[in-house]
Amino acid sequence: MTDTPDLADSPPEEHVAPPAPDDADGTPEAGDDDALDPDPGPDEAAERRKEQDEREEDDRGYDDLSRVHQLVNNNFYGVVDASGAAFGFGAASSPGLAPGTIEPAETDRALRFYVPPRPRFDEALGKLREDALVVLTGQDNCGRGAGSLALLRKILGEEAELRSLSPANALAELAASRDLKPGQGYVILDYAGELHVEAVQAYDVRRLSEELRRKGSYLVITAGDTTRRRLALRDHCVPWQAPDPVELFEHCMGKLPYAALPPDTEKELLERVGEQRRPADVVAAAVALSGQGAEAALDTLRDRHRERVQEWFRKQPSADDLLALAALVFLEGIPERTLEKECASLAAYVRNWEQSGETPVAEPDGSAGTPLPGTVADQSRARWRERAVELVTTEYRPAPSRDAGRSERRLVFTSPRVRELVVAELHALYGYGLWYPLRQWLSELALTGDLETRTEVARGVALLARYALVEVDEYLLKVWSEGITSQRVTAALTLGFMCDAEHLAPQAYNIVLGWVDNSGPGRAVTAAMALTGRLGSLYRLQALNLLSFLTQRGERIAFSARRALVLLLQTAERDPERVLFTLRFVRTVIAGAAPGSRERSIALRTTVQLLEATRLETPEPVTAALLRTVPGSARHLGSLWADVLHSSNRGRAVTALCRTLVQLRDDPSVTGAVGELGDAMREAMSRRQWDALCHHLSIALKHPDYAIPGTRRLAQVLLGSLRGR
């Protein structure tokens, strides 16, 4: 006798459709939409129409995000040279930036050329030994992150287990936690502070220090200079500094293959090295010298891009040249015709501002400005050859769509670094007279621009945030985050692109935390959108926890959070570790919810949306792609399907299962994964539930959409995987 009926034995039925959603016991779970009043009053009907309109708007926003994430994935996983790049999910991050365990190999790589800065290293080491807690403060890119790892290794040894914590709220949580592990090294890199100012007090820090000492564990925090003004941490701060650049360079060369140099070249090289302030630049020069020779090392140190950009601004460009370059910062790579239109729009904003009687825009450092020309005869396109020599070039690129045959001329910077340097110079040289109309213009683009335009606006604003984070947050992100869909998508994309700069990633995460914390439904929806991108990739557990929390909020916010979780899974498809992490998290949420509770019903609704999701690029179910490409996913998917099948979402779950089998029917390589899926489902279900699944699946597979040769055979593999057991 077998556990599974043979699907081939079922009699044929005409006009069979997949079963309608119902509960195993015939009663809906708490929180289901079916429980809504079928005959609402006029006020309630108007409210429902409003909610439906908002949901459709949010849906369009997620469609935009899906298209952007699809392009990011294709760029990263396609045949492009990504060396040194930092975009989308491909951005490489330093050890410890993402919360979680820091593998010894990662620490080895980070400390390969490390030279401790004296006497700061010794001072910090003394504080750490005495208090088990130290805060390294200082400018970005001065080596604080590597210093934190070096300090912990010095105390705990080469093989010590190190763990990175979230940059926001982690200190408050750690101070109140009883889960500190003995002999553990903790780091909080780029500490962003607490969501509430009063979250950490001096006595909390003292208690944390005592608990760390008692368990033989240590905590190193890195933060900006402002942390020294926080009373709770003031006594634990050590101002950090970069090591001597020449000493670091010589140390690197001692670990790299020898490179002989003529005396004059060596002298120039050491002079250039002595001018560097970033340890990473010194290491890059040493590596270039060892691998490519002296000229490559000098090119690395000379930073020709910076010299060209600074020279261009020293010539005090005319207003039309200045505004054209400023516009390109935020609209690089869009079609030239669109750029021309938006340049004219920016010029109009500036003209209106200047006519108000304020200082002209093209007036760096108080020098005289040049009025904007308005002649039609101006050969504006030809002027780019003279306007920004060696800074801007033209390329013919296809539109970001599947029609690769229709390319257009587009203006781009000669390198990504030039774009960043232009932003830096604009911020350093020009004041309110430029940035007020520029912010107005950017807000108009975020409101009315197409998706390609708004994506480039987000990239440019993220670059600006490296130099003016407070202004970006106050004047742009806060406004956009509670605006209409186009603005909220632009804000979400900006936060994702901000994560390409490691010191901004914690700040972006902290901004999202603020939007989640009772800042209104608009900002909560924007926060959910932001967590689908680089933030969700970098702060995996934190993003999943926040989205899970948002699914418990009002229906609009909950709907957005569920869509965000689906998009997280879609974008993680090519990263098996992220896929398994996400599926494990959802399983844990379901397991922790009480049977019949609202929390469990919400978790199951989220799960069925994950099982129904399609890939970003094609209408193929994500579940089919995961079973084909991610080893171990079948066990998690089987458990999730078993949970959903025993709920009011059973009909949708059966339909999703049928669609998955149809997609995999012609791929013999997945037979084993499908059998593993069946094993996992059977182990999580009772005999009665298993028989019900066999019955409903047998009926559903007779529907014309699923009655395709090969599907029934694969279903037999799924259901017959435990025959005779």
PDB file of N, CA and C in Angstrom, residues 111 114-129 131-155 171 186-193 218-230 233-243 503:
ATOM      1  N   LEU A 111      43.728  43.345   6.766  1.00  0.00           N
ATOM      2  CA  LEU A 111      44.928  43.726   7.535  1.00  0.00           C
ATOM      3  C   LEU A 111      46.227  43.317   6.846  1.00  0.00           C
ATOM      4  N   TYR A 114      48.463  46.289   6.946  1.00  0.00           N
ATOM      5  CA  TYR A 114      48.128  47.211   8.026  1.00  0.00           C
ATOM      6  C   TYR A 114      49.362  47.679   8.795  1.00  0.00           C
ATOM      7  N   VAL A 115      49.396  48.974   9.059  1.00  0.00           N
ATOM      8  CA  VAL A 115      50.417  49.592   9.910  1.00  0.00           C
ATOM      9  C   VAL A 115      49.685  50.379  10.997  1.00  0.00           C
ATOM     10  N   PRO A 116      49.851  50.033  12.273  1.00  0.00           N
ATOM     11  CA  PRO A 116      49.126  50.752  13.335  1.00  0.00           C
ATOM     12  C   PRO A 116      49.640  52.179  13.485  1.00  0.00           C
ATOM     13  N   PRO A 117      48.733  53.169  13.533  1.00  0.00           N
ATOM     14  CA  PRO A 117      49.165  54.559  13.726  1.00  0.00           C
ATOM     15  C   PRO A 117      49.552  54.793  15.185  1.00  0.00           C
ATOM     16  N   ARG A 118      50.761  55.207  15.413  1.00  0.00           N
ATOM     17  CA  ARG A 118      51.234  55.495  16.774  1.00  0.00           C
ATOM     18  C   ARG A 118      51.134  56.987  17.035  1.00  0.00           C
ATOM     19  N   PRO A 119      50.760  57.394  18.230  1.00  0.00           N
ATOM     20  CA  PRO A 119      50.506  56.597  19.438  1.00  0.00           C
ATOM     21  C   PRO A 119      49.029  56.231  19.623  1.00  0.00           C
ATOM     22  N   ARG A 120      48.183  56.575  18.642  1.00  0.00           N
ATOM     23  CA  ARG A 120      46.743  56.376  18.811  1.00  0.00           C
ATOM     24  C   ARG A 120      46.388  54.911  19.015  1.00  0.00           C
ATOM     25  N   PHE A 121      47.077  54.027  18.302  1.00  0.00           N
ATOM     26  CA  PHE A 121      46.774  52.604  18.426  1.00  0.00           C
ATOM     27  C   PHE A 121      47.015  52.131  19.859  1.00  0.00           C
ATOM     28  N   ASP A 122      48.141  52.560  20.441  1.00  0.00           N
ATOM     29  CA  ASP A 122      48.460  52.145  21.808  1.00  0.00           C
ATOM     30  C   ASP A 122      47.466  52.730  22.811  1.00  0.00           C
ATOM     31  N   GLU A 123      47.041  53.972  22.579  1.00  0.00           N
ATOM     32  CA  GLU A 123      46.054  54.589  23.468  1.00  0.00           C
ATOM     33  C   GLU A 123      44.734  53.829  23.414  1.00  0.00           C
ATOM     34  N   ALA A 124      44.292  53.491  22.206  1.00  0.00           N
ATOM     35  CA  ALA A 124      43.034  52.760  22.054  1.00  0.00           C
ATOM     36  C   ALA A 124      43.135  51.366  22.648  1.00  0.00           C
ATOM     37  N   LEU A 125      44.284  50.732  22.460  1.00  0.00           N
ATOM     38  CA  LEU A 125      44.480  49.394  23.008  1.00  0.00           C
ATOM     39  C   LEU A 125      44.406  49.422  24.532  1.00  0.00           C
ATOM     40  N   GLY A 126      44.972  50.460  25.142  1.00  0.00           N
ATOM     41  CA  GLY A 126      44.903  50.581  26.594  1.00  0.00           C
ATOM     42  C   GLY A 126      43.477  50.756  27.083  1.00  0.00           C
ATOM     43  N   LYS A 127      42.697  51.608  26.416  1.00  0.00           N
ATOM     44  CA  LYS A 127      41.295  51.797  26.807  1.00  0.00           C
ATOM     45  C   LYS A 127      40.506  50.507  26.638  1.00  0.00           C
ATOM     46  N   LEU A 128      40.782  49.792  25.554  1.00  0.00           N
ATOM     47  CA  LEU A 128      40.037  48.560  25.290  1.00  0.00           C
ATOM     48  C   LEU A 128      40.336  47.511  26.357  1.00  0.00           C
ATOM     49  N   ARG A 129      41.583  47.404  26.763  1.00  0.00           N
ATOM     50  CA  ARG A 129      41.938  46.427  27.800  1.00  0.00           C
ATOM     51  C   ARG A 129      41.339  46.811  29.148  1.00  0.00           C
ATOM     52  N   ASP A 131      38.528  48.961  29.720  1.00  0.00           N
ATOM     53  CA  ASP A 131      37.068  49.096  29.765  1.00  0.00           C
ATOM     54  C   ASP A 131      36.334  48.077  28.901  1.00  0.00           C
ATOM     55  N   ALA A 132      37.069  47.296  28.098  1.00  0.00           N
ATOM     56  CA  ALA A 132      36.480  46.355  27.134  1.00  0.00           C
ATOM     57  C   ALA A 132      35.653  47.076  26.079  1.00  0.00           C
ATOM     58  N   LEU A 133      35.823  48.395  25.980  1.00  0.00           N
ATOM     59  CA  LEU A 133      35.039  49.202  25.049  1.00  0.00           C
ATOM     60  C   LEU A 133      35.855  50.424  24.658  1.00  0.00           C
ATOM     61  N   VAL A 134      35.896  50.707  23.331  1.00  0.00           N
ATOM     62  CA  VAL A 134      36.582  51.897  22.863  1.00  0.00           C
ATOM     63  C   VAL A 134      35.875  52.387  21.605  1.00  0.00           C
ATOM     64  N   VAL A 135      35.908  53.720  21.404  1.00  0.00           N
ATOM     65  CA  VAL A 135      35.284  54.344  20.230  1.00  0.00           C
ATOM     66  C   VAL A 135      36.372  55.073  19.452  1.00  0.00           C
ATOM     67  N   LEU A 136      36.570  54.689  18.199  1.00  0.00           N
ATOM     68  CA  LEU A 136      37.562  55.328  17.329  1.00  0.00           C
ATOM     69  C   LEU A 136      36.850  56.396  16.506  1.00  0.00           C
ATOM     70  N   THR A 137      37.208  57.654  16.718  1.00  0.00           N
ATOM     71  CA  THR A 137      36.566  58.755  16.005  1.00  0.00           C
ATOM     72  C   THR A 137      37.557  59.384  15.039  1.00  0.00           C
ATOM     73  N   GLY A 138      37.026  60.070  14.045  1.00  0.00           N
ATOM     74  CA  GLY A 138      37.901  60.724  13.077  1.00  0.00           C
ATOM     75  C   GLY A 138      37.236  60.843  11.723  1.00  0.00           C
ATOM     76  N   GLN A 139      37.992  61.368  10.750  1.00  0.00           N
ATOM     77  CA  GLN A 139      37.481  61.557   9.406  1.00  0.00           C
ATOM     78  C   GLN A 139      37.265  60.217   8.712  1.00  0.00           C
ATOM     79  N   ASP A 140      36.379  60.239   7.721  1.00  0.00           N
ATOM     80  CA  ASP A 140      36.164  59.038   6.925  1.00  0.00           C
ATOM     81  C   ASP A 140      37.438  58.688   6.166  1.00  0.00           C
ATOM     82  N   ASN A 141      37.624  57.404   5.919  1.00  0.00           N
ATOM     83  CA  ASN A 141      38.741  56.880   5.122  1.00  0.00           C
ATOM     84  C   ASN A 141      40.102  57.084   5.778  1.00  0.00           C
ATOM     85  N   CYS A 142      40.116  57.166   7.106  1.00  0.00           N
ATOM     86  CA  CYS A 142      41.408  57.295   7.786  1.00  0.00           C
ATOM     87  C   CYS A 142      41.867  55.973   8.394  1.00  0.00           C
ATOM     88  N   GLY A 143      41.171  54.889   8.088  1.00  0.00           N
ATOM     89  CA  GLY A 143      41.598  53.574   8.556  1.00  0.00           C
ATOM     90  C   GLY A 143      40.969  53.125   9.848  1.00  0.00           C
ATOM     91  N   ARG A 144      39.833  53.726  10.239  1.00  0.00           N
ATOM     92  CA  ARG A 144      39.197  53.337  11.502  1.00  0.00           C
ATOM     93  C   ARG A 144      38.712  51.893  11.460  1.00  0.00           C
ATOM     94  N   GLY A 145      38.134  51.458  10.315  1.00  0.00           N
ATOM     95  CA  GLY A 145      37.603  50.098  10.219  1.00  0.00           C
ATOM     96  C   GLY A 145      38.682  49.049  10.381  1.00  0.00           C
ATOM     97  N   ALA A 146      39.792  49.217   9.657  1.00  0.00           N
ATOM     98  CA  ALA A 146      40.902  48.273   9.802  1.00  0.00           C
ATOM     99  C   ALA A 146      41.480  48.340  11.203  1.00  0.00           C
ATOM    100  N   GLY A 147      41.504  49.547  11.785  1.00  0.00           N
ATOM    101  CA  GLY A 147      42.012  49.675  13.145  1.00  0.00           C
ATOM    102  C   GLY A 147      41.186  48.901  14.144  1.00  0.00           C
ATOM    103  N   SER A 148      39.849  48.885  13.966  1.00  0.00           N
ATOM    104  CA  SER A 148      38.999  48.147  14.900  1.00  0.00           C
ATOM    105  C   SER A 148      39.298  46.652  14.847  1.00  0.00           C
ATOM    106  N   LEU A 149      39.498  46.126  13.647  1.00  0.00           N
ATOM    107  CA  LEU A 149      39.810  44.696  13.519  1.00  0.00           C
ATOM    108  C   LEU A 149      41.187  44.390  14.099  1.00  0.00           C
ATOM    109  N   ALA A 150      42.141  45.282  13.861  1.00  0.00           N
ATOM    110  CA  ALA A 150      43.494  45.059  14.376  1.00  0.00           C
ATOM    111  C   ALA A 150      43.513  45.071  15.904  1.00  0.00           C
ATOM    112  N   LEU A 151      42.747  45.971  16.527  1.00  0.00           N
ATOM    113  CA  LEU A 151      42.694  46.032  17.990  1.00  0.00           C
ATOM    114  C   LEU A 151      42.120  44.746  18.575  1.00  0.00           C
ATOM    115  N   LEU A 152      41.035  44.270  17.997  1.00  0.00           N
ATOM    116  CA  LEU A 152      40.413  43.046  18.518  1.00  0.00           C
ATOM    117  C   LEU A 152      41.329  41.842  18.328  1.00  0.00           C
ATOM    118  N   ARG A 153      42.013  41.785  17.202  1.00  0.00           N
ATOM    119  CA  ARG A 153      42.943  40.665  16.988  1.00  0.00           C
ATOM    120  C   ARG A 153      44.125  40.732  17.954  1.00  0.00           C
ATOM    121  N   LYS A 154      44.548  41.932  18.250  1.00  0.00           N
ATOM    122  CA  LYS A 154      45.684  42.084  19.164  1.00  0.00           C
ATOM    123  C   LYS A 154      45.342  41.514  20.536  1.00  0.00           C
ATOM    124  N   ILE A 155      44.098  41.697  20.962  1.00  0.00           N
ATOM    125  CA  ILE A 155      43.681  41.236  22.291  1.00  0.00           C
ATOM    126  C   ILE A 155      43.224  39.780  22.279  1.00  0.00           C
ATOM    127  N   LEU A 171      23.899  49.688  19.827  1.00  0.00           N
ATOM    128  CA  LEU A 171      24.493  49.928  21.138  1.00  0.00           C
ATOM    129  C   LEU A 171      23.428  49.837  22.226  1.00  0.00           C
ATOM    130  N   TYR A 186      33.364  42.257  19.225  1.00  0.00           N
ATOM    131  CA  TYR A 186      32.278  42.933  18.520  1.00  0.00           C
ATOM    132  C   TYR A 186      32.786  44.228  17.905  1.00  0.00           C
ATOM    133  N   VAL A 187      32.272  44.552  16.712  1.00  0.00           N
ATOM    134  CA  VAL A 187      32.560  45.850  16.102  1.00  0.00           C
ATOM    135  C   VAL A 187      31.249  46.477  15.647  1.00  0.00           C
ATOM    136  N   ILE A 188      31.171  47.794  15.778  1.00  0.00           N
ATOM    137  CA  ILE A 188      30.087  48.572  15.171  1.00  0.00           C
ATOM    138  C   ILE A 188      30.778  49.613  14.294  1.00  0.00           C
ATOM    139  N   LEU A 189      30.762  49.386  12.982  1.00  0.00           N
ATOM    140  CA  LEU A 189      31.455  50.275  12.064  1.00  0.00           C
ATOM    141  C   LEU A 189      30.541  51.414  11.628  1.00  0.00           C
ATOM    142  N   ASP A 190      31.116  52.623  11.588  1.00  0.00           N
ATOM    143  CA  ASP A 190      30.372  53.816  11.177  1.00  0.00           C
ATOM    144  C   ASP A 190      29.081  53.956  11.977  1.00  0.00           C
ATOM    145  N   TYR A 191      29.241  53.981  13.279  1.00  0.00           N
ATOM    146  CA  TYR A 191      28.101  54.085  14.200  1.00  0.00           C
ATOM    147  C   TYR A 191      27.255  55.295  13.838  1.00  0.00           C
ATOM    148  N   ALA A 192      25.977  55.047  13.571  1.00  0.00           N
ATOM    149  CA  ALA A 192      25.084  56.114  13.118  1.00  0.00           C
ATOM    150  C   ALA A 192      24.279  56.720  14.251  1.00  0.00           C
ATOM    151  N   GLY A 193      24.429  56.230  15.463  1.00  0.00           N
ATOM    152  CA  GLY A 193      23.666  56.745  16.584  1.00  0.00           C
ATOM    153  C   GLY A 193      22.385  55.961  16.791  1.00  0.00           C
ATOM    154  N   TYR A 218      34.959  42.027  23.974  1.00  0.00           N
ATOM    155  CA  TYR A 218      35.410  43.393  23.693  1.00  0.00           C
ATOM    156  C   TYR A 218      34.582  43.989  22.563  1.00  0.00           C
ATOM    157  N   LEU A 219      34.398  45.316  22.643  1.00  0.00           N
ATOM    158  CA  LEU A 219      33.633  46.035  21.634  1.00  0.00           C
ATOM    159  C   LEU A 219      34.425  47.250  21.161  1.00  0.00           C
ATOM    160  N   VAL A 220      34.559  47.374  19.829  1.00  0.00           N
ATOM    161  CA  VAL A 220      35.192  48.547  19.224  1.00  0.00           C
ATOM    162  C   VAL A 220      34.158  49.208  18.315  1.00  0.00           C
ATOM    163  N   ILE A 221      33.973  50.507  18.486  1.00  0.00           N
ATOM    164  CA  ILE A 221      33.037  51.284  17.678  1.00  0.00           C
ATOM    165  C   ILE A 221      33.834  52.289  16.857  1.00  0.00           C
ATOM    166  N   THR A 222      33.469  52.458  15.585  1.00  0.00           N
ATOM    167  CA  THR A 222      34.049  53.532  14.787  1.00  0.00           C
ATOM    168  C   THR A 222      32.951  54.531  14.464  1.00  0.00           C
ATOM    169  N   ALA A 223      33.298  55.817  14.467  1.00  0.00           N
ATOM    170  CA  ALA A 223      32.278  56.849  14.272  1.00  0.00           C
ATOM    171  C   ALA A 223      32.949  58.136  13.842  1.00  0.00           C
ATOM    172  N   GLY A 224      32.134  59.088  13.395  1.00  0.00           N
ATOM    173  CA  GLY A 224      32.633  60.401  13.031  1.00  0.00           C
ATOM    174  C   GLY A 224      33.007  61.223  14.247  1.00  0.00           C
ATOM    175  N   ASP A 225      33.570  62.386  13.979  1.00  0.00           N
ATOM    176  CA  ASP A 225      34.046  63.235  15.076  1.00  0.00           C
ATOM    177  C   ASP A 225      32.929  63.690  16.006  1.00  0.00           C
ATOM    178  N   THR A 226      31.699  63.764  15.504  1.00  0.00           N
ATOM    179  CA  THR A 226      30.611  64.262  16.345  1.00  0.00           C
ATOM    180  C   THR A 226      30.327  63.354  17.530  1.00  0.00           C
ATOM    181  N   THR A 227      30.721  62.081  17.441  1.00  0.00           N
ATOM    182  CA  THR A 227      30.467  61.154  18.544  1.00  0.00           C
ATOM    183  C   THR A 227      31.185  61.590  19.815  1.00  0.00           C
ATOM    184  N   ARG A 228      32.301  62.298  19.662  1.00  0.00           N
ATOM    185  CA  ARG A 228      33.042  62.738  20.851  1.00  0.00           C
ATOM    186  C   ARG A 228      32.237  63.713  21.693  1.00  0.00           C
ATOM    187  N   ARG A 229      31.213  64.308  21.096  1.00  0.00           N
ATOM    188  CA  ARG A 229      30.385  65.256  21.848  1.00  0.00           C
ATOM    189  C   ARG A 229      29.215  64.575  22.549  1.00  0.00           C
ATOM    190  N   ARG A 230      29.056  63.273  22.339  1.00  0.00           N
ATOM    191  CA  ARG A 230      27.988  62.544  23.016  1.00  0.00           C
ATOM    192  C   ARG A 230      28.459  62.184  24.425  1.00  0.00           C
ATOM    193  N   LEU A 233      29.362  58.552  25.491  1.00  0.00           N
ATOM    194  CA  LEU A 233      30.525  57.865  24.917  1.00  0.00           C
ATOM    195  C   LEU A 233      31.812  58.679  25.021  1.00  0.00           C
ATOM    196  N   ARG A 234      31.711  59.903  25.530  1.00  0.00           N
ATOM    197  CA  ARG A 234      32.849  60.820  25.472  1.00  0.00           C
ATOM    198  C   ARG A 234      34.110  60.246  26.102  1.00  0.00           C
ATOM    199  N   ASP A 235      33.963  59.578  27.251  1.00  0.00           N
ATOM    200  CA  ASP A 235      35.142  59.081  27.964  1.00  0.00           C
ATOM    201  C   ASP A 235      35.776  57.867  27.299  1.00  0.00           C
ATOM    202  N   HIS A 236      35.116  57.313  26.301  1.00  0.00           N
ATOM    203  CA  HIS A 236      35.636  56.109  25.653  1.00  0.00           C
ATOM    204  C   HIS A 236      36.211  56.396  24.267  1.00  0.00           C
ATOM    205  N   CYS A 237      36.261  57.669  23.867  1.00  0.00           N
ATOM    206  CA  CYS A 237      36.676  58.015  22.503  1.00  0.00           C
ATOM    207  C   CYS A 237      38.186  58.198  22.392  1.00  0.00           C
ATOM    208  N   VAL A 238      38.724  57.748  21.266  1.00  0.00           N
ATOM    209  CA  VAL A 238      40.122  57.989  20.906  1.00  0.00           C
ATOM    210  C   VAL A 238      40.129  58.582  19.504  1.00  0.00           C
ATOM    211  N   PRO A 239      40.620  59.822  19.338  1.00  0.00           N
ATOM    212  CA  PRO A 239      40.701  60.406  17.988  1.00  0.00           C
ATOM    213  C   PRO A 239      41.678  59.601  17.132  1.00  0.00           C
ATOM    214  N   TRP A 240      41.192  59.078  16.013  1.00  0.00           N
ATOM    215  CA  TRP A 240      42.012  58.207  15.167  1.00  0.00           C
ATOM    216  C   TRP A 240      42.702  59.019  14.091  1.00  0.00           C
ATOM    217  N   GLN A 241      43.734  58.466  13.526  1.00  0.00           N
ATOM    218  CA  GLN A 241      44.449  59.114  12.439  1.00  0.00           C
ATOM    219  C   GLN A 241      45.041  58.050  11.530  1.00  0.00           C
ATOM    220  N   ALA A 242      45.288  58.435  10.301  1.00  0.00           N
ATOM    221  CA  ALA A 242      45.903  57.507   9.358  1.00  0.00           C
ATOM    222  C   ALA A 242      47.378  57.330   9.698  1.00  0.00           C
ATOM    223  N   PRO A 243      47.964  56.183   9.386  1.00  0.00           N
ATOM    224  CA  PRO A 243      49.401  56.008   9.615  1.00  0.00           C
ATOM    225  C   PRO A 243      50.210  56.900   8.690  1.00  0.00           C
ATOM    226  N   HIS A 503      30.791  54.778   4.057  1.00  0.00           N
ATOM    227  CA  HIS A 503      30.475  55.569   5.247  1.00  0.00           C
ATOM    228  C   HIS A 503      29.048  56.103   5.218  1.00  0.00           C
TER     229      HIS A 503
END
